[in-house]
Short mmCIF file of C-alpha atoms and ligand atoms in Angstrom, two decimals:
data_model
loop_
_atom_site.label_atom_id
_atom_site.label_comp_id
_atom_site.label_asym_id
_atom_site.label_seq_id
_atom_site.Cartn_x
_atom_site.Cartn_y
_atom_site.Cartn_z
CA UNK A 347 82.78 100.31 129.53
CA UNK A 348 80.54 102.79 131.90
CA UNK A 349 82.13 104.12 135.11
CA UNK A 350 80.88 105.20 138.61
CA UNK A 351 82.22 108.46 140.11
CA UNK A 352 82.06 108.42 144.15
CA UNK A 353 82.67 111.59 145.90
CA UNK A 354 83.20 110.45 149.29
CA UNK A 355 83.14 111.95 152.38
CA UNK A 356 79.71 112.02 153.34
CA UNK A 357 77.54 109.75 155.60
CA UNK A 358 74.65 107.45 154.82
CA UNK A 359 71.36 107.55 156.34
CA UNK A 360 67.40 107.21 155.53
CA UNK A 361 65.67 103.54 154.66
CA UNK A 362 66.16 100.87 151.71
CA UNK A 363 64.37 98.80 150.23
CA UNK A 364 66.40 95.39 149.29
CA UNK A 365 65.61 93.53 145.83
CA UNK A 366 64.99 90.23 145.38
CA UNK A 367 67.63 87.69 145.04
CA UNK A 368 69.58 87.24 142.35
CA UNK A 369 71.29 84.03 143.21
CA UNK A 370 67.53 82.69 143.98
CA UNK A 371 66.13 84.56 140.62
CA UNK A 372 68.66 82.67 138.86
CA UNK A 373 68.67 79.13 139.47
CA UNK A 374 64.32 79.96 139.81
CA UNK A 375 64.41 80.85 136.09
CA UNK A 376 66.50 78.03 135.01
CA UNK A 377 63.32 75.51 136.97
CA UNK A 378 60.47 77.23 135.24
CA UNK A 379 61.86 75.60 131.82
CA UNK A 380 60.77 72.03 134.34
CA UNK A 381 57.17 72.95 134.69
CA UNK A 382 55.04 72.92 131.09
CA UNK A 383 51.99 75.64 132.53
CA UNK A 384 52.88 79.30 132.89
CA UNK A 385 55.25 80.53 136.08
CA UNK A 386 54.57 83.94 137.21
CA UNK A 387 57.77 85.25 139.62
CA UNK A 388 57.33 87.91 141.53
CA UNK A 389 60.06 90.19 143.50
CA UNK A 390 62.66 89.48 140.46
CA UNK A 391 65.74 92.09 140.08
CA UNK A 392 64.86 92.71 136.56
CA UNK A 393 67.16 95.20 136.33
CA UNK A 394 69.87 93.36 136.82
CA UNK A 395 72.18 92.86 133.56
CA UNK A 396 72.43 88.83 134.67
CA UNK A 397 68.52 88.46 135.23
CA UNK A 398 68.17 90.10 131.50
CA UNK A 399 70.49 87.46 130.24
CA UNK A 400 69.28 84.72 131.56
CA UNK A 401 65.28 85.67 130.13
CA UNK A 402 67.24 86.37 126.84
CA UNK A 403 68.79 82.79 126.63
CA UNK A 404 65.13 81.34 128.00
CA UNK A 405 63.29 83.26 125.12
CA UNK A 406 66.63 81.81 122.60
CA UNK A 407 65.69 78.37 123.72
CA UNK A 408 61.71 78.63 122.78
CA UNK A 409 60.80 79.54 126.40
CA UNK A 410 57.72 82.35 126.22
CA UNK A 411 58.71 85.48 128.46
CA UNK A 412 56.51 88.13 129.58
CA UNK A 413 56.94 90.97 131.83
CA UNK A 414 54.60 91.04 134.71
CA UNK A 415 55.08 94.17 136.52
CA UNK A 416 58.48 95.87 138.18
CA UNK A 417 59.57 93.15 139.65
CA UNK A 418 57.49 90.04 137.69
CA UNK A 419 57.64 87.75 135.43
CA UNK A 420 55.26 85.29 133.68
CA UNK A 421 57.15 82.44 131.99
CA UNK A 422 55.99 79.81 129.98
CA UNK A 423 57.90 76.63 129.31
CA UNK A 424 55.06 74.58 127.30
CA UNK A 425 56.56 74.91 123.63
CA UNK A 426 59.31 73.05 122.00
CA UNK A 427 62.61 74.07 123.66
CA UNK A 428 66.33 73.60 121.89
CA UNK A 429 69.13 71.87 123.60
CA UNK A 430 72.07 73.83 122.38
CA UNK A 431 72.53 76.47 125.49
CA UNK A 432 73.44 80.14 123.66
CA UNK A 433 77.18 80.49 123.74
CA UNK A 434 76.88 84.37 123.66
CA UNK A 435 75.73 83.22 127.62
CA UNK A 436 77.52 80.48 128.59
CA UNK A 437 80.72 82.24 127.71
CA UNK A 438 79.68 85.48 129.73
CA UNK A 439 77.48 83.95 132.62
CA UNK A 440 78.32 81.52 134.70
CA UNK A 441 74.45 80.98 136.09
CA UNK A 442 73.77 80.13 132.11
CA UNK A 443 75.22 76.51 133.89
CA UNK A 444 72.14 75.96 135.96
CA UNK A 445 69.63 74.98 132.38
CA UNK A 446 71.81 72.71 132.06
CA UNK A 447 69.61 70.19 134.72
CA UNK A 448 66.46 71.17 133.53
CA UNK A 449 66.97 71.35 129.99
CA UNK A 450 67.99 67.58 130.23
CA UNK A 451 65.04 66.89 132.04
CA UNK A 452 62.73 68.04 129.69
CA UNK A 453 64.43 66.78 126.58
CA UNK A 454 67.20 64.12 127.80
CA UNK A 455 69.99 65.85 125.93
CA UNK A 456 71.76 69.20 126.39
CA UNK A 457 74.77 70.99 124.86
CA UNK A 458 77.09 73.60 126.64
CA UNK A 459 80.28 75.65 125.64
CA UNK A 460 82.59 74.72 128.78
CA UNK A 461 82.18 78.24 131.06
CA UNK A 462 85.39 80.23 130.47
CA UNK A 463 87.10 80.97 133.66
CA UNK A 464 86.16 84.64 135.89
CA UNK A 465 88.11 86.90 137.91
CA UNK A 466 87.87 84.73 141.60
CA UNK A 467 88.60 81.63 140.21
CA UNK A 468 88.81 79.00 137.34
CA UNK A 469 85.52 77.79 138.24
CA UNK A 470 85.18 74.32 136.59
CA UNK A 471 81.97 72.55 136.44
CA UNK A 472 82.89 69.05 137.03
CA UNK A 473 80.65 68.82 140.56
CA UNK A 474 77.88 69.12 138.21
CA UNK A 475 79.02 66.79 135.46
CA UNK A 476 80.00 64.56 137.82
CA UNK A 477 76.20 65.06 140.08
CA UNK A 478 74.22 64.79 136.75
CA UNK A 479 76.39 62.02 135.48
CA UNK A 480 75.05 60.21 138.33
CA UNK A 481 71.58 60.39 137.49
CA UNK A 482 72.78 58.48 134.13
CA UNK A 483 73.40 61.48 132.00
CA UNK A 484 76.38 60.28 129.87
CA UNK A 485 78.73 63.11 128.53
CA UNK A 486 81.10 63.85 125.79
CA UNK A 487 83.07 66.36 124.66
CA UNK A 488 81.26 68.19 121.39
CA UNK A 489 82.37 70.33 118.67
CA UNK A 490 84.36 73.83 119.28
CA UNK A 491 84.74 73.29 122.84
CA UNK A 492 81.56 72.12 123.91
CA UNK A 493 79.99 69.34 126.18
CA UNK A 494 77.01 67.13 125.22
CA UNK A 495 75.42 65.66 127.76
CA UNK A 496 72.50 62.65 127.28
CA UNK A 497 70.54 60.31 128.94
CA UNK A 498 67.22 58.31 127.87
CA UNK A 499 65.54 58.80 131.37
CA UNK A 500 66.81 60.40 134.39
CA UNK A 501 67.54 57.85 136.95
CA UNK A 502 67.25 58.75 140.85
CA UNK A 503 70.46 58.22 142.86
CA UNK A 504 72.90 58.79 145.58
CA UNK A 505 75.46 61.19 144.94
CA UNK A 506 78.09 62.61 147.26
CA UNK A 507 79.85 66.42 145.98
CA UNK A 508 83.44 66.89 146.82
CA UNK A 509 82.71 70.81 147.87
CA UNK A 510 79.23 72.34 148.91
CA UNK A 511 78.93 73.95 145.47
CA UNK A 512 75.61 75.84 145.37
CA UNK A 513 75.01 75.43 141.26
CA UNK A 514 76.12 71.94 141.70
CA UNK A 515 73.57 70.93 144.32
CA UNK A 516 71.21 73.61 142.42
CA UNK A 517 71.75 71.47 138.74
CA UNK A 518 71.36 68.19 140.63
CA UNK A 519 68.19 69.13 142.73
CA UNK A 520 66.38 69.97 139.78
CA UNK A 521 67.44 67.83 137.18
CA UNK A 522 66.08 65.02 140.62
CA UNK A 523 63.40 66.44 140.39
CA UNK A 524 62.42 64.78 136.99
CA UNK A 525 64.46 61.94 137.33
CA UNK A 526 62.28 58.05 138.52
CA UNK A 527 63.47 57.53 141.63
CA UNK A 528 64.44 59.07 144.75
CA UNK A 529 68.05 61.18 144.37
CA UNK A 530 70.07 61.76 147.57
CA UNK A 531 72.63 64.91 147.49
CA UNK A 532 75.15 64.58 150.75
CA UNK A 533 77.17 67.67 151.50
CA UNK A 534 74.73 69.34 149.81
CA UNK A 535 75.08 73.24 149.91
CA UNK A 536 73.08 74.85 152.65
CA UNK A 537 72.59 78.67 151.30
CA UNK A 538 69.60 80.06 151.74
CA UNK A 539 69.03 80.27 147.95
CA UNK A 540 69.36 76.54 147.74
CA UNK A 541 66.31 76.68 150.30
CA UNK A 542 64.83 79.07 147.73
CA UNK A 543 64.84 76.95 144.94
CA UNK A 544 63.26 73.69 147.26
CA UNK A 545 60.95 75.87 148.12
CA UNK A 546 59.99 76.87 144.46
CA UNK A 547 59.68 73.27 143.23
CA UNK A 548 57.95 71.81 145.71
CA UNK A 549 55.17 74.68 145.59
CA UNK A 550 54.95 73.14 141.69
CA UNK A 551 54.34 69.47 143.15
CA UNK A 552 58.29 69.04 143.79
CA UNK A 553 58.92 66.85 146.67
CA UNK A 554 62.34 68.07 147.67
CA UNK A 555 62.91 67.58 151.32
CA UNK A 556 65.62 68.55 153.89
CA UNK A 557 67.15 71.95 152.12
CA UNK A 558 69.01 73.77 154.07
CA UNK A 559 71.31 71.05 155.55
CA UNK A 560 73.84 68.81 153.84
CA UNK A 561 71.30 66.34 152.80
CA UNK A 562 68.68 66.85 150.11
CA UNK A 563 66.21 64.00 149.24
CA UNK A 564 64.39 64.64 146.22
CA UNK A 565 61.67 62.11 145.41
CA UNK A 566 61.47 62.28 141.20
CA UNK A 567 58.97 61.92 139.06
CA UNK A 568 56.02 64.47 140.42
CA UNK A 569 53.59 66.70 137.91
CA UNK A 570 54.51 70.22 138.27
CA UNK A 571 52.05 72.98 138.07
CA UNK A 572 52.30 76.77 136.98
CA UNK A 573 51.16 79.04 139.91
CA UNK A 574 53.08 82.33 141.42
CA UNK A 575 56.33 82.52 143.60
CA UNK A 576 57.79 84.88 145.60
CA UNK A 577 61.76 84.88 145.59
CA UNK A 578 63.80 85.87 148.80
CA UNK A 579 65.49 89.30 149.25
CA UNK A 580 69.02 89.55 148.22
CA UNK A 581 71.21 89.56 151.33
CA UNK A 582 74.15 90.16 149.46
CA UNK A 583 72.73 94.03 148.07
CA UNK A 584 71.27 93.99 151.82
CA UNK A 585 75.00 93.16 153.06
CA UNK A 586 77.01 95.26 151.15
CA UNK A 587 74.33 98.40 152.12
CA UNK A 588 74.72 97.43 156.18
CA UNK A 589 78.80 97.43 155.58
CA UNK A 590 78.32 100.99 153.52
CA UNK A 591 76.31 102.29 156.54
CA UNK A 592 78.89 100.98 159.29
CA UNK A 593 81.96 102.62 156.73
CA UNK A 594 80.94 105.75 156.34
CA UNK A 595 79.46 106.37 159.43
CA UNK A 596 76.46 106.88 158.50
CA UNK A 597 72.61 105.31 159.73
CA UNK A 598 70.20 103.20 157.82
CA UNK A 599 67.09 100.68 157.55
CA UNK A 600 67.09 98.18 155.33
CA UNK A 601 63.85 96.72 154.19
CA UNK A 602 62.97 93.75 152.89
CA UNK A 603 65.36 91.69 154.73
CA UNK A 604 65.11 87.97 156.22
CA UNK A 605 67.58 89.27 159.35
CA UNK A 606 68.49 85.49 159.84
CA UNK A 607 70.30 84.86 156.76
CA UNK A 608 72.78 87.01 157.33
CA UNK A 609 73.31 86.05 160.99
CA UNK A 610 77.67 85.99 160.52
CA UNK A 611 77.67 89.65 159.04
CA UNK A 612 75.79 91.19 161.70
CA UNK A 613 77.30 89.88 164.67
CA UNK A 614 80.89 90.60 162.50
CA UNK A 615 79.77 94.18 162.07
CA UNK A 616 78.63 94.35 165.75
CA UNK A 617 82.34 92.56 166.86
CA UNK A 618 83.94 95.30 165.12
CA UNK A 619 81.41 98.34 166.71
CA UNK A 620 78.55 98.80 164.26
CA UNK A 621 75.28 99.09 166.36
CA UNK A 622 72.58 96.77 164.19
CA UNK A 623 69.56 96.37 165.44
CA UNK A 624 67.70 93.32 164.00
CA UNK A 625 63.52 93.35 163.49
CA UNK A 626 61.33 90.76 161.65
CA UNK A 627 61.59 92.33 158.32
CA UNK A 628 64.11 95.08 158.79
CA UNK A 629 67.29 95.72 159.86
CA UNK A 630 69.25 98.97 161.16
CA UNK A 631 72.36 99.38 160.99
CA UNK A 632 74.67 102.73 162.24
CA UNK A 633 78.05 103.58 163.58
CA UNK A 634 78.86 106.70 165.50
CA UNK A 635 82.46 105.58 167.01
CA UNK A 636 85.64 103.88 165.76
CA UNK A 637 85.60 100.30 164.18
CA UNK A 638 87.57 98.01 166.07
CA UNK A 639 90.02 95.33 163.73
CA UNK A 640 88.52 91.81 163.50
CA UNK A 641 88.92 88.60 162.04
CA UNK A 642 87.10 86.76 158.98
CA UNK A 643 87.41 83.19 157.29
CA UNK A 644 84.41 82.91 154.53
CA UNK A 645 83.20 80.03 154.06
CA UNK A 646 79.76 77.85 152.73
CA UNK A 647 76.81 78.88 154.14
CA UNK A 648 75.95 78.85 157.33
CA UNK A 649 79.85 80.52 157.16
CA UNK A 650 80.10 84.03 156.47
CA UNK A 651 79.01 84.44 152.71
CA UNK A 652 82.01 84.88 150.62
CA UNK A 653 80.58 87.51 148.20
CA UNK A 654 80.61 89.98 150.94
CA UNK A 655 84.28 89.14 151.90
CA UNK A 656 85.28 92.52 149.81
CA UNK A 657 83.01 94.93 151.29
CA UNK A 658 84.51 93.67 155.11
CA UNK A 659 87.94 94.09 153.49
CA UNK A 660 87.03 97.71 152.74
CA UNK A 661 85.58 97.94 156.20
CA UNK A 662 88.60 96.38 157.44
CA UNK A 663 90.62 99.24 156.60
CA UNK A 664 88.64 101.85 158.86
CA UNK A 665 89.39 99.60 161.80
CA UNK A 666 91.90 100.70 164.59
CA UNK A 667 94.31 98.10 164.54
CA UNK A 668 95.56 94.55 162.74
CA UNK A 669 92.19 92.52 160.53
CA UNK A 670 92.85 89.49 159.18
CA UNK A 671 90.55 87.75 156.56
CA UNK A 672 91.23 84.15 154.94
CA UNK A 673 88.68 83.78 151.58
CA UNK A 674 88.13 79.38 151.41
CA UNK A 675 85.63 79.73 148.49
CA UNK A 676 87.08 81.21 145.98
CA UNK A 677 91.05 80.95 144.79
CA UNK A 678 91.19 84.22 143.51
CA UNK A 679 88.97 86.56 145.02
CA UNK A 680 91.56 89.29 146.26
CA UNK A 681 92.32 90.89 143.86
CA UNK A 682 90.28 94.29 145.20
CA UNK A 683 92.81 94.78 147.70
CA UNK A 684 95.43 95.75 145.45
CA UNK A 685 92.95 98.30 144.19
CA UNK A 686 92.23 99.36 147.61
CA UNK A 687 95.60 100.01 148.01
CA UNK A 688 95.98 102.58 145.21
CA UNK A 689 93.70 104.33 147.76
CA UNK A 690 95.87 104.77 150.52
CA UNK A 691 94.54 101.25 152.34
CA UNK A 692 97.28 99.56 154.11
CA UNK A 693 96.64 95.95 153.07
CA UNK A 694 98.48 92.52 152.51
CA UNK A 695 97.89 89.62 150.35
CA UNK A 696 99.27 86.44 149.99
CA UNK A 697 96.94 83.69 148.66
CA UNK A 698 93.52 83.45 150.20
CA UNK A 699 95.12 85.46 153.00
CA UNK A 700 94.64 89.41 153.85
CA UNK A 701 96.44 91.78 156.44
CA UNK A 702 94.70 95.14 157.38
CA UNK A 703 96.33 97.49 159.30
CA UNK A 704 93.84 100.51 159.92
CA UNK A 705 92.64 103.04 160.00
CA UNK A 706 94.65 104.50 157.16
CA UNK A 707 92.74 107.59 155.71
CA UNK A 708 91.62 106.49 152.43
CA UNK A 709 91.70 108.82 149.05
CA UNK A 710 89.93 108.88 146.05
CA UNK A 711 91.57 107.28 143.40
CA UNK A 712 90.46 105.50 139.88
CA UNK A 713 90.28 101.60 140.05
CA UNK A 714 88.99 99.02 138.42
CA UNK A 715 86.18 96.69 139.44
CA UNK A 716 87.91 92.93 139.27
CA UNK A 717 84.09 91.32 139.99
CA UNK A 718 80.86 92.60 140.50
CA UNK A 719 81.57 92.36 144.19
CA UNK A 720 84.74 94.03 144.44
CA UNK A 721 83.28 96.60 142.15
CA UNK A 722 80.50 97.15 145.03
CA UNK A 723 83.64 97.11 148.00
CA UNK A 724 85.72 99.85 145.65
CA UNK A 725 82.26 101.85 145.88
CA UNK A 726 81.41 102.06 149.45
CA UNK A 727 85.60 102.54 149.66
CA UNK A 728 85.24 105.88 148.06
CA UNK A 729 81.93 106.52 150.31
CA UNK A 730 84.52 107.20 152.88
CA UNK A 731 87.41 108.36 151.25
CA UNK A 732 88.48 112.02 150.84
CA UNK A 733 87.84 113.05 146.87
CA UNK A 734 87.06 111.75 143.81
CA UNK A 735 87.12 107.87 143.35
CA UNK A 736 86.54 106.45 139.74
CA UNK A 737 85.43 102.32 139.79
CA UNK A 738 85.91 101.47 136.59
CA UNK A 739 83.75 98.59 134.64
CA UNK A 740 80.17 99.62 135.83
CA UNK A 741 78.49 96.91 133.38
CA UNK A 742 80.18 94.51 136.16
CA UNK A 743 78.42 96.15 139.23
CA UNK A 744 75.45 96.09 137.10
CA UNK A 745 75.27 92.17 137.26
CA UNK A 746 74.53 92.05 140.60
CA UNK A 747 72.88 95.50 142.03
CA UNK A 748 70.40 96.98 139.73
CA UNK A 749 69.84 100.93 139.73
CA UNK A 750 72.54 101.49 141.61
CA UNK A 751 73.52 105.13 141.78
CA UNK A 752 70.37 106.17 142.04
CA UNK A 753 69.25 103.73 144.89
CA UNK A 754 72.62 105.12 146.84
CA UNK A 755 71.78 108.47 145.91
CA UNK A 756 68.56 108.16 148.06
CA UNK A 757 71.21 107.49 151.35
CA UNK A 758 72.83 110.85 150.31
CA UNK A 759 75.63 109.66 148.69
CA UNK A 760 77.24 111.27 145.62
CA UNK A 761 77.34 108.52 142.90
CA UNK A 762 77.05 109.11 139.01
CA UNK A 763 77.10 106.35 136.46
CA UNK A 764 79.33 107.86 133.70
CA UNK A 765 79.14 105.88 129.89
C1 EPZ B 904 77.29 81.01 143.96
O1 EPZ B 904 78.23 79.96 142.22
C2 EPZ B 904 76.97 82.03 143.35
N1 EPZ B 904 75.90 82.38 141.98
C3 EPZ B 904 78.29 82.76 143.71
O2 EPZ B 904 77.36 84.08 143.92
C4 EPZ B 904 78.44 82.78 145.17
O3 EPZ B 904 79.76 83.21 145.41
C5 EPZ B 904 78.70 81.24 145.36
O4 EPZ B 904 77.71 80.62 144.49
C6 EPZ B 904 79.31 80.48 146.54
O5 EPZ B 904 78.16 81.21 147.27
C7 EPZ B 904 74.69 82.06 141.98
O6 EPZ B 904 74.16 81.32 142.60
C8 EPZ B 904 74.17 82.66 140.58
P1 EPZ B 904 80.02 77.32 143.86
P2 EPZ B 904 78.55 78.85 142.18
O7 EPZ B 904 80.15 76.04 142.94
O8 EPZ B 904 77.54 78.10 142.10
C9 EPZ B 904 83.86 75.68 142.78
C10 EPZ B 904 77.77 86.69 143.40
O9 EPZ B 904 78.88 87.65 143.47
N2 EPZ B 904 83.70 74.72 142.09
O10 EPZ B 904 79.53 77.37 145.17
O11 EPZ B 904 79.14 79.22 140.99
C11 EPZ B 904 84.31 77.38 142.54
O12 EPZ B 904 85.26 77.14 141.70
C12 EPZ B 904 77.97 85.65 142.96
O13 EPZ B 904 76.58 86.97 143.17
C13 EPZ B 904 84.33 73.29 140.98
O14 EPZ B 904 85.64 73.13 141.54
O15 EPZ B 904 79.14 78.67 143.29
C14 EPZ B 904 84.21 77.64 143.74
O16 EPZ B 904 85.64 77.46 143.98
C15 EPZ B 904 79.86 85.40 142.48
N3 EPZ B 904 83.83 72.26 140.79
C16 EPZ B 904 83.77 77.33 144.83
O17 EPZ B 904 83.25 75.61 143.84
C17 EPZ B 904 82.08 72.87 140.19
O18 EPZ B 904 81.74 72.47 139.21
C18 EPZ B 904 82.27 77.40 145.21
O19 EPZ B 904 81.80 77.55 143.91
C19 EPZ B 904 81.85 74.03 140.77
C20 EPZ B 904 82.31 74.79 141.52
#
């Protein structure tokens, strides 16, 4: 397990080019297995561990994968594929579950190990299974803690998601593309990454309508063709840098951003006293004066993104007054609060709620990344702390942030990655 060592007290300044979106890349890479022709994806964050794991899993299934540039990959799924998702990846990367729909669509069968929990909650796949079952997939328990899904033919249907799950929406959408007839997903997730998947599928010849709303309908059975597609930027990476600029009293301009993907963040940062300037594909964030306390509640898009909740909690430790934060999406996504207390933060948690009194001076300490966004938050807190902060679990952060130490250094941060 590597560690990041951060020397605090230096405001971030300069320009930052945002990578392609991890959470668009993972489902779209899975969706390439639906296409019996080569597909080239651009804007793929190939430096991320999760993306590398997804590419390795595709190769193990029989898909040909070739790098086509620093952030581009060509995928050819024409050959015979295996229905067995490799345990090595399904146990460590939840996004493996995105392959269930496409593999069922191609082969009529899929085997997957039950997903382990993770640090932010149990994260079952019951909504994925229920949605795919609506399309005539029959699931049964297989040997060794596996689930087996089978369907002679996928049949379009109306399915309702008890919770607007991003992954379940994407899984059902991909399966529905290959189903006979029309599928309607009610209470669908509305995240920009869901929209990007729909746009990728439609660029291949599919007929996905309503993505970005809570009712998506898909006319199945279209022939899909190969081609080239560029992913959207990573809004969570952009949000992470924006909070880092505000927390360090810096001034950073981010490029390769779709500002409307993060409206809730820009509003909240402005409310807290940061200066946010939105361009068409850029955002500039600066904070010279004191920050003001605020209240925050995460929620499914267009609500405040849960993935930026840890970053906002770190920011609130430096805001004047009493801030409150409620995490409504995941059951156990406040563990970074305890790590921030080690650095001197005055934060109390109870269940899904945190109360933060600020500003409190942060001191460098040894802390641990409990999930990838928590790790990013602890690094950002370290940038504002006095002294050195060591964030254990660098691999966790590398799942979602590529070349992270170097890219923060380019903004003036003192960050090193140690083995
Ligand atoms: C996606 O995860 C993202 N990951 C997550 O980003 C993100 O936090 C999450 O959506 C919410 O926006 C990818 O896109 C690869 P969900 P996903 O299904 O699809 C419960 C990051 O940091 N649930 O919307 O797994 C689940 O337990 C990651 O980049 C069920 O109960 O999220 C959770 O409480 C972290 N049953 C809630 O729904 C199910 O079958 C939201 O999960 C599925 C989900």
